[in-house]
Coordinates of C-alpha atoms in Angstrom, one line a residue:
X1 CA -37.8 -127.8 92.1
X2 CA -40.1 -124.8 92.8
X3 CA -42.8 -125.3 94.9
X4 CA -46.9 -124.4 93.8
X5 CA -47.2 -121.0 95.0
X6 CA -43.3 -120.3 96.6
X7 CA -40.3 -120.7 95.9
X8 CA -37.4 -122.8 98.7
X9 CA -35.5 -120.4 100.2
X10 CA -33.1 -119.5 102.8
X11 CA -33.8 -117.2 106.2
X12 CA -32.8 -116.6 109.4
X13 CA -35.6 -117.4 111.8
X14 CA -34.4 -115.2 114.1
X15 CA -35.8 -112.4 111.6
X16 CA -39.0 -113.9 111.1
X17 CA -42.4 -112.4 113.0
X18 CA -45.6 -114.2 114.5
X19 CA -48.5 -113.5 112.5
X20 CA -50.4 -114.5 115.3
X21 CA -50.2 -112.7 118.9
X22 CA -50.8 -116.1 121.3
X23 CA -49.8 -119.7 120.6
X24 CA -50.7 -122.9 122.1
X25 CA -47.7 -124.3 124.5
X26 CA -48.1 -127.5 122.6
X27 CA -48.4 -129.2 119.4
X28 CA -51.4 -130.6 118.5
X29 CA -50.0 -134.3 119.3
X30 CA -49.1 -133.0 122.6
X31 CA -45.5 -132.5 122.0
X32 CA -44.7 -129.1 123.9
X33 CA -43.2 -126.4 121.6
X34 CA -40.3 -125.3 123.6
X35 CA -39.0 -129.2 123.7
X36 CA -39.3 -129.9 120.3
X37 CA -36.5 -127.5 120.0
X38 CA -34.2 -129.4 121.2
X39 CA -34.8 -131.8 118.2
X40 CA -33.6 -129.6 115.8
X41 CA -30.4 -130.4 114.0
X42 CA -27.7 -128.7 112.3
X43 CA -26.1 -129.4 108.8
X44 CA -23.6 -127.2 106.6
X45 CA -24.3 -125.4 103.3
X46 CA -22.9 -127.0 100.7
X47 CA -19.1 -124.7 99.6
X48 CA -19.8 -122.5 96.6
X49 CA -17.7 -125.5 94.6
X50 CA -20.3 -127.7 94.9
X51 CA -23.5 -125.7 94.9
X52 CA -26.1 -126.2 92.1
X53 CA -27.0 -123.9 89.7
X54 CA -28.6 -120.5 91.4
X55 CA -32.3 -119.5 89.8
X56 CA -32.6 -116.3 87.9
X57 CA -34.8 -114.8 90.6
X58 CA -32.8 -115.3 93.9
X59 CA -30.1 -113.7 95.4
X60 CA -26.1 -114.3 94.2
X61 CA -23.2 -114.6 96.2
X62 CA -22.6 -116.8 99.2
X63 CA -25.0 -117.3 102.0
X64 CA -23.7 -115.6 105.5
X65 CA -24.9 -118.3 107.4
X66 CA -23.1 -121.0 109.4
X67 CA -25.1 -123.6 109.8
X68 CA -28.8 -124.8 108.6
X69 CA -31.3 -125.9 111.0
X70 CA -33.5 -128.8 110.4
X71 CA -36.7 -129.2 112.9
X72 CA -38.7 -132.4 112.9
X73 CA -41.5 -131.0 111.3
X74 CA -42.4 -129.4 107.4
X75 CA -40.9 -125.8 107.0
X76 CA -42.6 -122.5 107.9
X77 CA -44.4 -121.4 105.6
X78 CA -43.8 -117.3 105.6
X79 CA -45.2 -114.1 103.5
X80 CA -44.0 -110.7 103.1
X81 CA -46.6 -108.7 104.2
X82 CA -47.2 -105.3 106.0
X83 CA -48.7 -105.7 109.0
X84 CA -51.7 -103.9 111.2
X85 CA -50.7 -101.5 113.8
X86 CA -52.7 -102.3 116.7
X87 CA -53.2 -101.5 120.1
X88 CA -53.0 -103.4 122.6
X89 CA -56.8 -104.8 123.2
X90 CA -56.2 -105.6 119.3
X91 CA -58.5 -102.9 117.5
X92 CA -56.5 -101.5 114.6
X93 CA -54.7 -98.0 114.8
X94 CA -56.0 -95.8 112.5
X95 CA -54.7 -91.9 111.5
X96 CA -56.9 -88.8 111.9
X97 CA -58.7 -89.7 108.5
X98 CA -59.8 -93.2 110.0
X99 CA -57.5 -95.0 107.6
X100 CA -55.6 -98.1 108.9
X101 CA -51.9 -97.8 109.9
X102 CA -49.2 -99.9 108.9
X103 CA -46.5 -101.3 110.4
X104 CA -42.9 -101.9 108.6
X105 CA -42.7 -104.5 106.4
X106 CA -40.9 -108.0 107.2
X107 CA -41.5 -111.7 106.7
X108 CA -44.1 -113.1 108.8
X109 CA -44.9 -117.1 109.6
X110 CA -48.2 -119.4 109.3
X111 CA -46.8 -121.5 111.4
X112 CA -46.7 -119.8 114.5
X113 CA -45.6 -122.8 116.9
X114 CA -43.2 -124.2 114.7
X115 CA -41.6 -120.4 114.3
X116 CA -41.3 -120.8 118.3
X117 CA -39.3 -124.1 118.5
X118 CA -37.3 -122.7 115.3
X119 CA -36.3 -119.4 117.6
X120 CA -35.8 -120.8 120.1
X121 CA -33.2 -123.3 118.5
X122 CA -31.7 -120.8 116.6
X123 CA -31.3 -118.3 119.9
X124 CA -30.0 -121.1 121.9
X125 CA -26.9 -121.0 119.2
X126 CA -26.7 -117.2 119.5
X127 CA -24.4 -115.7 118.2
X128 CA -23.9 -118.2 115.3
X129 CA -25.6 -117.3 112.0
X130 CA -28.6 -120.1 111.5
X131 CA -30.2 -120.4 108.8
X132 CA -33.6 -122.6 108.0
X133 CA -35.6 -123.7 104.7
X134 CA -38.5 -121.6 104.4
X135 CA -41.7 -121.6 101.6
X136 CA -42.0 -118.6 100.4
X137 CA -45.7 -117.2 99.6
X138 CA -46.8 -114.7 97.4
X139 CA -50.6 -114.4 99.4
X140 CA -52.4 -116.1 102.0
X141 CA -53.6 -119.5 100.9
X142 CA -57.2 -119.3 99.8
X143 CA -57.7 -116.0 101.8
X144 CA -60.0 -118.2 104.1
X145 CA -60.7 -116.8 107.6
X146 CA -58.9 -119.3 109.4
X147 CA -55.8 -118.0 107.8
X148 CA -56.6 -114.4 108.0
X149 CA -57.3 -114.6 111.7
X150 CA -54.1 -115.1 112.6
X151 CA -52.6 -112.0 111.4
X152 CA -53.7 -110.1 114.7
X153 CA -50.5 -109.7 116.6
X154 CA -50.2 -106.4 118.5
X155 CA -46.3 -106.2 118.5
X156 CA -45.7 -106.4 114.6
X157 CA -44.8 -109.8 115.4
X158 CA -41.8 -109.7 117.8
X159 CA -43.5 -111.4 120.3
X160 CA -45.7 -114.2 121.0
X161 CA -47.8 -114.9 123.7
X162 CA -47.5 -118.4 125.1
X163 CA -50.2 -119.8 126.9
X164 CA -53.8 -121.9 127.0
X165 CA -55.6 -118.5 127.5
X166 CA -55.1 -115.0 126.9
X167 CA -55.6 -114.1 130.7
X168 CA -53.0 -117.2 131.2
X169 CA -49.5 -116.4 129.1
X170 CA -46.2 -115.6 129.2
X171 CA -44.5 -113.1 126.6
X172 CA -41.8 -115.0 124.3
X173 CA -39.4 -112.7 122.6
X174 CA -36.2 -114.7 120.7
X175 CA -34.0 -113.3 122.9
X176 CA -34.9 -114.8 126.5
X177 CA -33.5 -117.9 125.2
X178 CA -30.0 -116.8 124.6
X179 CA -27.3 -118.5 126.5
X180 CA -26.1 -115.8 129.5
X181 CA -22.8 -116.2 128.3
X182 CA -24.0 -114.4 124.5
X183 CA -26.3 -112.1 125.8
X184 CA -24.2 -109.2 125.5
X185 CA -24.2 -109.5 121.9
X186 CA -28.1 -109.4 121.3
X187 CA -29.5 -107.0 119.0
X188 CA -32.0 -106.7 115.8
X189 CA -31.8 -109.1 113.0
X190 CA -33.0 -108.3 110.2
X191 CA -33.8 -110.6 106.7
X192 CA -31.6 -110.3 103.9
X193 CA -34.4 -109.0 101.4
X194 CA -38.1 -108.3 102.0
X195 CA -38.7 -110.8 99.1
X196 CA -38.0 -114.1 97.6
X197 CA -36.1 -112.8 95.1
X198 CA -33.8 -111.1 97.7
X199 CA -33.0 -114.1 99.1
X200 CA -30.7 -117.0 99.3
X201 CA -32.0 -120.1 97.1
X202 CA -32.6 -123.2 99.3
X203 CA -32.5 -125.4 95.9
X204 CA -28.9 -124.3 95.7
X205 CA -27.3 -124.4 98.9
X206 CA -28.7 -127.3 100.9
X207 CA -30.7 -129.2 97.9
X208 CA -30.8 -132.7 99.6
X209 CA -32.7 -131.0 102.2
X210 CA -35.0 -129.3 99.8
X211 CA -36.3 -132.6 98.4
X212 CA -37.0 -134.1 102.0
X213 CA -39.1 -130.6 102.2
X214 CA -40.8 -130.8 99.2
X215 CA -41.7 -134.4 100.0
X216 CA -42.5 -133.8 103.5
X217 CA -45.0 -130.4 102.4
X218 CA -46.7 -132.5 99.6
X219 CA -47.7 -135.6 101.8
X220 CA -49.0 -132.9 104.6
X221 CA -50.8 -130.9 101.5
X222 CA -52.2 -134.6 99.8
X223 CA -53.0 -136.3 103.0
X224 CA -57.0 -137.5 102.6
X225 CA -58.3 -136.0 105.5
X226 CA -60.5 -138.7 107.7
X227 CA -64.2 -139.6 106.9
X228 CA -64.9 -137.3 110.7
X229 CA -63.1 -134.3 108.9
X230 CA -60.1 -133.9 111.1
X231 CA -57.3 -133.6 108.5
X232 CA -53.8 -134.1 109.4
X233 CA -54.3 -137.5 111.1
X234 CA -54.3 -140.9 109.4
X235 CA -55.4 -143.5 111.5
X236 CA -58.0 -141.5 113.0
X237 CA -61.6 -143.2 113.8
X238 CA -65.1 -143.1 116.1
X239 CA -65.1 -145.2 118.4
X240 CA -67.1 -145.9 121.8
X241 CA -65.9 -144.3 124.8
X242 CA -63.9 -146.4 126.7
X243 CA -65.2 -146.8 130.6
X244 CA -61.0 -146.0 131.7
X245 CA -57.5 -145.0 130.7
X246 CA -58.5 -140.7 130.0
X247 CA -55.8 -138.5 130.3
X248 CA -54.4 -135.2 129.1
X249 CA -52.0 -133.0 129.6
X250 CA -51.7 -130.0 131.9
X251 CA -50.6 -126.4 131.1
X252 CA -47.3 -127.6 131.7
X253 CA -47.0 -130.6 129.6
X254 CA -47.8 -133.1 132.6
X255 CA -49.4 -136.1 131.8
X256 CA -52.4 -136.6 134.4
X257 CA -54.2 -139.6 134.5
X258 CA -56.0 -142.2 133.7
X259 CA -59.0 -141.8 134.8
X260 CA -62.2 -143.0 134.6
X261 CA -65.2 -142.3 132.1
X262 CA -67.3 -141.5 135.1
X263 CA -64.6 -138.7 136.5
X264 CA -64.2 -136.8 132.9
X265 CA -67.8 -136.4 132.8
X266 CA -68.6 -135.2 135.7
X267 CA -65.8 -132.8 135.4
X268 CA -67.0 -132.1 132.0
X269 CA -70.0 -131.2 133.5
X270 CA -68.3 -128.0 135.4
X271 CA -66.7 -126.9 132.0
X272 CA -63.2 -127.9 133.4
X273 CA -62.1 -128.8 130.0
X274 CA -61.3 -126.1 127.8
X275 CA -61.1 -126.6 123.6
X276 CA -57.0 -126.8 123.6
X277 CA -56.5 -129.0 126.4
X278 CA -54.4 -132.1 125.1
X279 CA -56.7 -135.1 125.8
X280 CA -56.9 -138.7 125.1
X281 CA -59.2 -141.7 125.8
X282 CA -56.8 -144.5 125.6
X283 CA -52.9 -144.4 126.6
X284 CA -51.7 -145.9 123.2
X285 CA -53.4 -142.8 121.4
X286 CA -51.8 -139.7 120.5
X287 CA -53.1 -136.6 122.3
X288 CA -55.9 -134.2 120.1
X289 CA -57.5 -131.2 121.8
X290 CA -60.6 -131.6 123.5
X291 CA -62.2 -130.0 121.2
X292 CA -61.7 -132.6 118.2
X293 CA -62.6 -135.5 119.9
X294 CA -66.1 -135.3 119.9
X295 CA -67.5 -134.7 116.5
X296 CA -70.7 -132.5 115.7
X297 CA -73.6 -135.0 117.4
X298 CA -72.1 -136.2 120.0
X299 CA -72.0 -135.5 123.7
X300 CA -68.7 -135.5 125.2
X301 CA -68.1 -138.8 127.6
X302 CA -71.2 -140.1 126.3
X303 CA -71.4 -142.0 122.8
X304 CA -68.4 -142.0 121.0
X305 CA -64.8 -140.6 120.9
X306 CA -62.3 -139.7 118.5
X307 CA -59.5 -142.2 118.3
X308 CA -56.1 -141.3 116.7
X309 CA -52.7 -143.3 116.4
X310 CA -50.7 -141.2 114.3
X311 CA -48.7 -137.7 115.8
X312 CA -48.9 -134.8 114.0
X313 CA -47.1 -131.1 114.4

């Protein structure tokens, strides 16, 4: 049941790096990232009895792994990649030829905020071996800028910064979320293999879970995005702003509102909103950030706002 472009396979996220070197505290429906952790559930590997057949290209024997973690949202997707050394105000390093340094090689995610919740899941079982689906990658998809961009962390990916703004954040490393009780046993992890073929095949170990992924990853991928271009969303539309019932959500995931029309543009006004904040117009509506509700054309508050009904991570 390969995947287009990966292959399903096994890895500890504990071992995975940020691509990225700040994340949003939230998900784009609002949903903050260190809660949704607490969402993820565990099932067993299936015994080497009743696993399928392994591919050619994976790796044999029996995963180490005690349990398999299953988040709420699509797996990470993950490349093996050599990252940029860079200092700290994120210019590259570069030797005394002017070439670029690189850092060692490891897996890295595209899917920075679901990485977090994944850690922080996994580090909260510390020191049980977890293990979660990932898609494998062979290269960035499309190579588009977007993509690219992300790959700017400043700590090889060992840390995240977590916050709305870089002047705002708080470091994230796996290991601040380790029970007390386990802490004495902290130290590296490292992946089983630097590529897919190194590792444990998801296909053969935990194939139920497999086919919710690939059916989960194929809906995300085939989704039509909206007619206002913000893909990811399905019952998304324009509609007039409504004269009450704003609200968003705080840098620490508080709910504040509703408030009038009148209010939000007049804060508006002295740039208190800034693109990520979680806002909506209408209480039944899941949250977007401020920046996607008003389409190209029109003025915030004004004419019309984005409406969405559907959650998304």
């Amino acid at each position: 049941m390969s995947c287009d472009g990966g292959e399903w396979r096994l890895l500890n996220p504990l071992s995975v790096r940020y691509s990225q070197p700040r994340i949003a505290p939230h998900f784009r429906d609002g949903h903050l990232v260190k809660d949704t952790a607490a969402e993820v559930f565990e099932m067993s590997l299936l015994d080497a009895a009743n696993a399928g057949k392994r591919q050619s290209h994976a790796a044999e024997g029996t995963p180490p792994y005690d349990v398999v973690l299953v988040p709420p949202f699509p797996p990470i997707r993950v490349i093996s990649w050599l990252p940029k050394l860079r200092r700290p105000d994120g210019q590259a390093k570069k030797d005394a030829n002017g070439d670029q340094l690189l850092g060692r090689r490891g897996w890295f995610s595209l899917d920075n905020r679901r990485l977090h919740s994944l850690q922080v899941a996994a580090a909260k079982r510390w020191p049980m071996r977890c293990c979660i689906i990932v898609h494998c990658i062979e290269e960035v998809p499309g190579t588009t800028i977007k993509e690219l961009r992300k790959f700017r962390t400043i700590t090889e990916g060992r840390s995240v910064e977590v916050g709305m703004r870089a002047c705002d954040t708080m470091s994230f490393t796996w290991s601040q979320a380790v029970p007390p009780h386990a802490s004495a046993a902290i130290g590296d992890v490292d992946p089983d293999g630097l590529f897919a073929e190194d590792l444990f095949d998801a296909e053969k170990w935990v194939p139920q879970s497999v086919m919710s992924a690939v059916q989960i990853s194929h809906e995300e991928e085939t989704e039509s995005p909206p007619a206002n271009g913000y893909a990811g969303n399905k019952e998304m539309k324009l509609a007039p702003c409504p004269e009450k019932g704003w609200q968003y959500k705080d840098p620490a995931g508080n709910i504040q509102g509703p408030f009038p029309l009148e209010k939000m543009r007049i804060w508006h006004q002295y740039k208190f909103f800034y693109p990520d904040l979680p806002m909506r117009s209408d209480p039944v509506d899941a949250f977007l950030p401020f920046a996607e509700l008003f389409p190209a054309g029109e003025e915030p508050f004004v004419g019309r706002v984005v409406r969405c009904r559907q959650n998304a991570r």
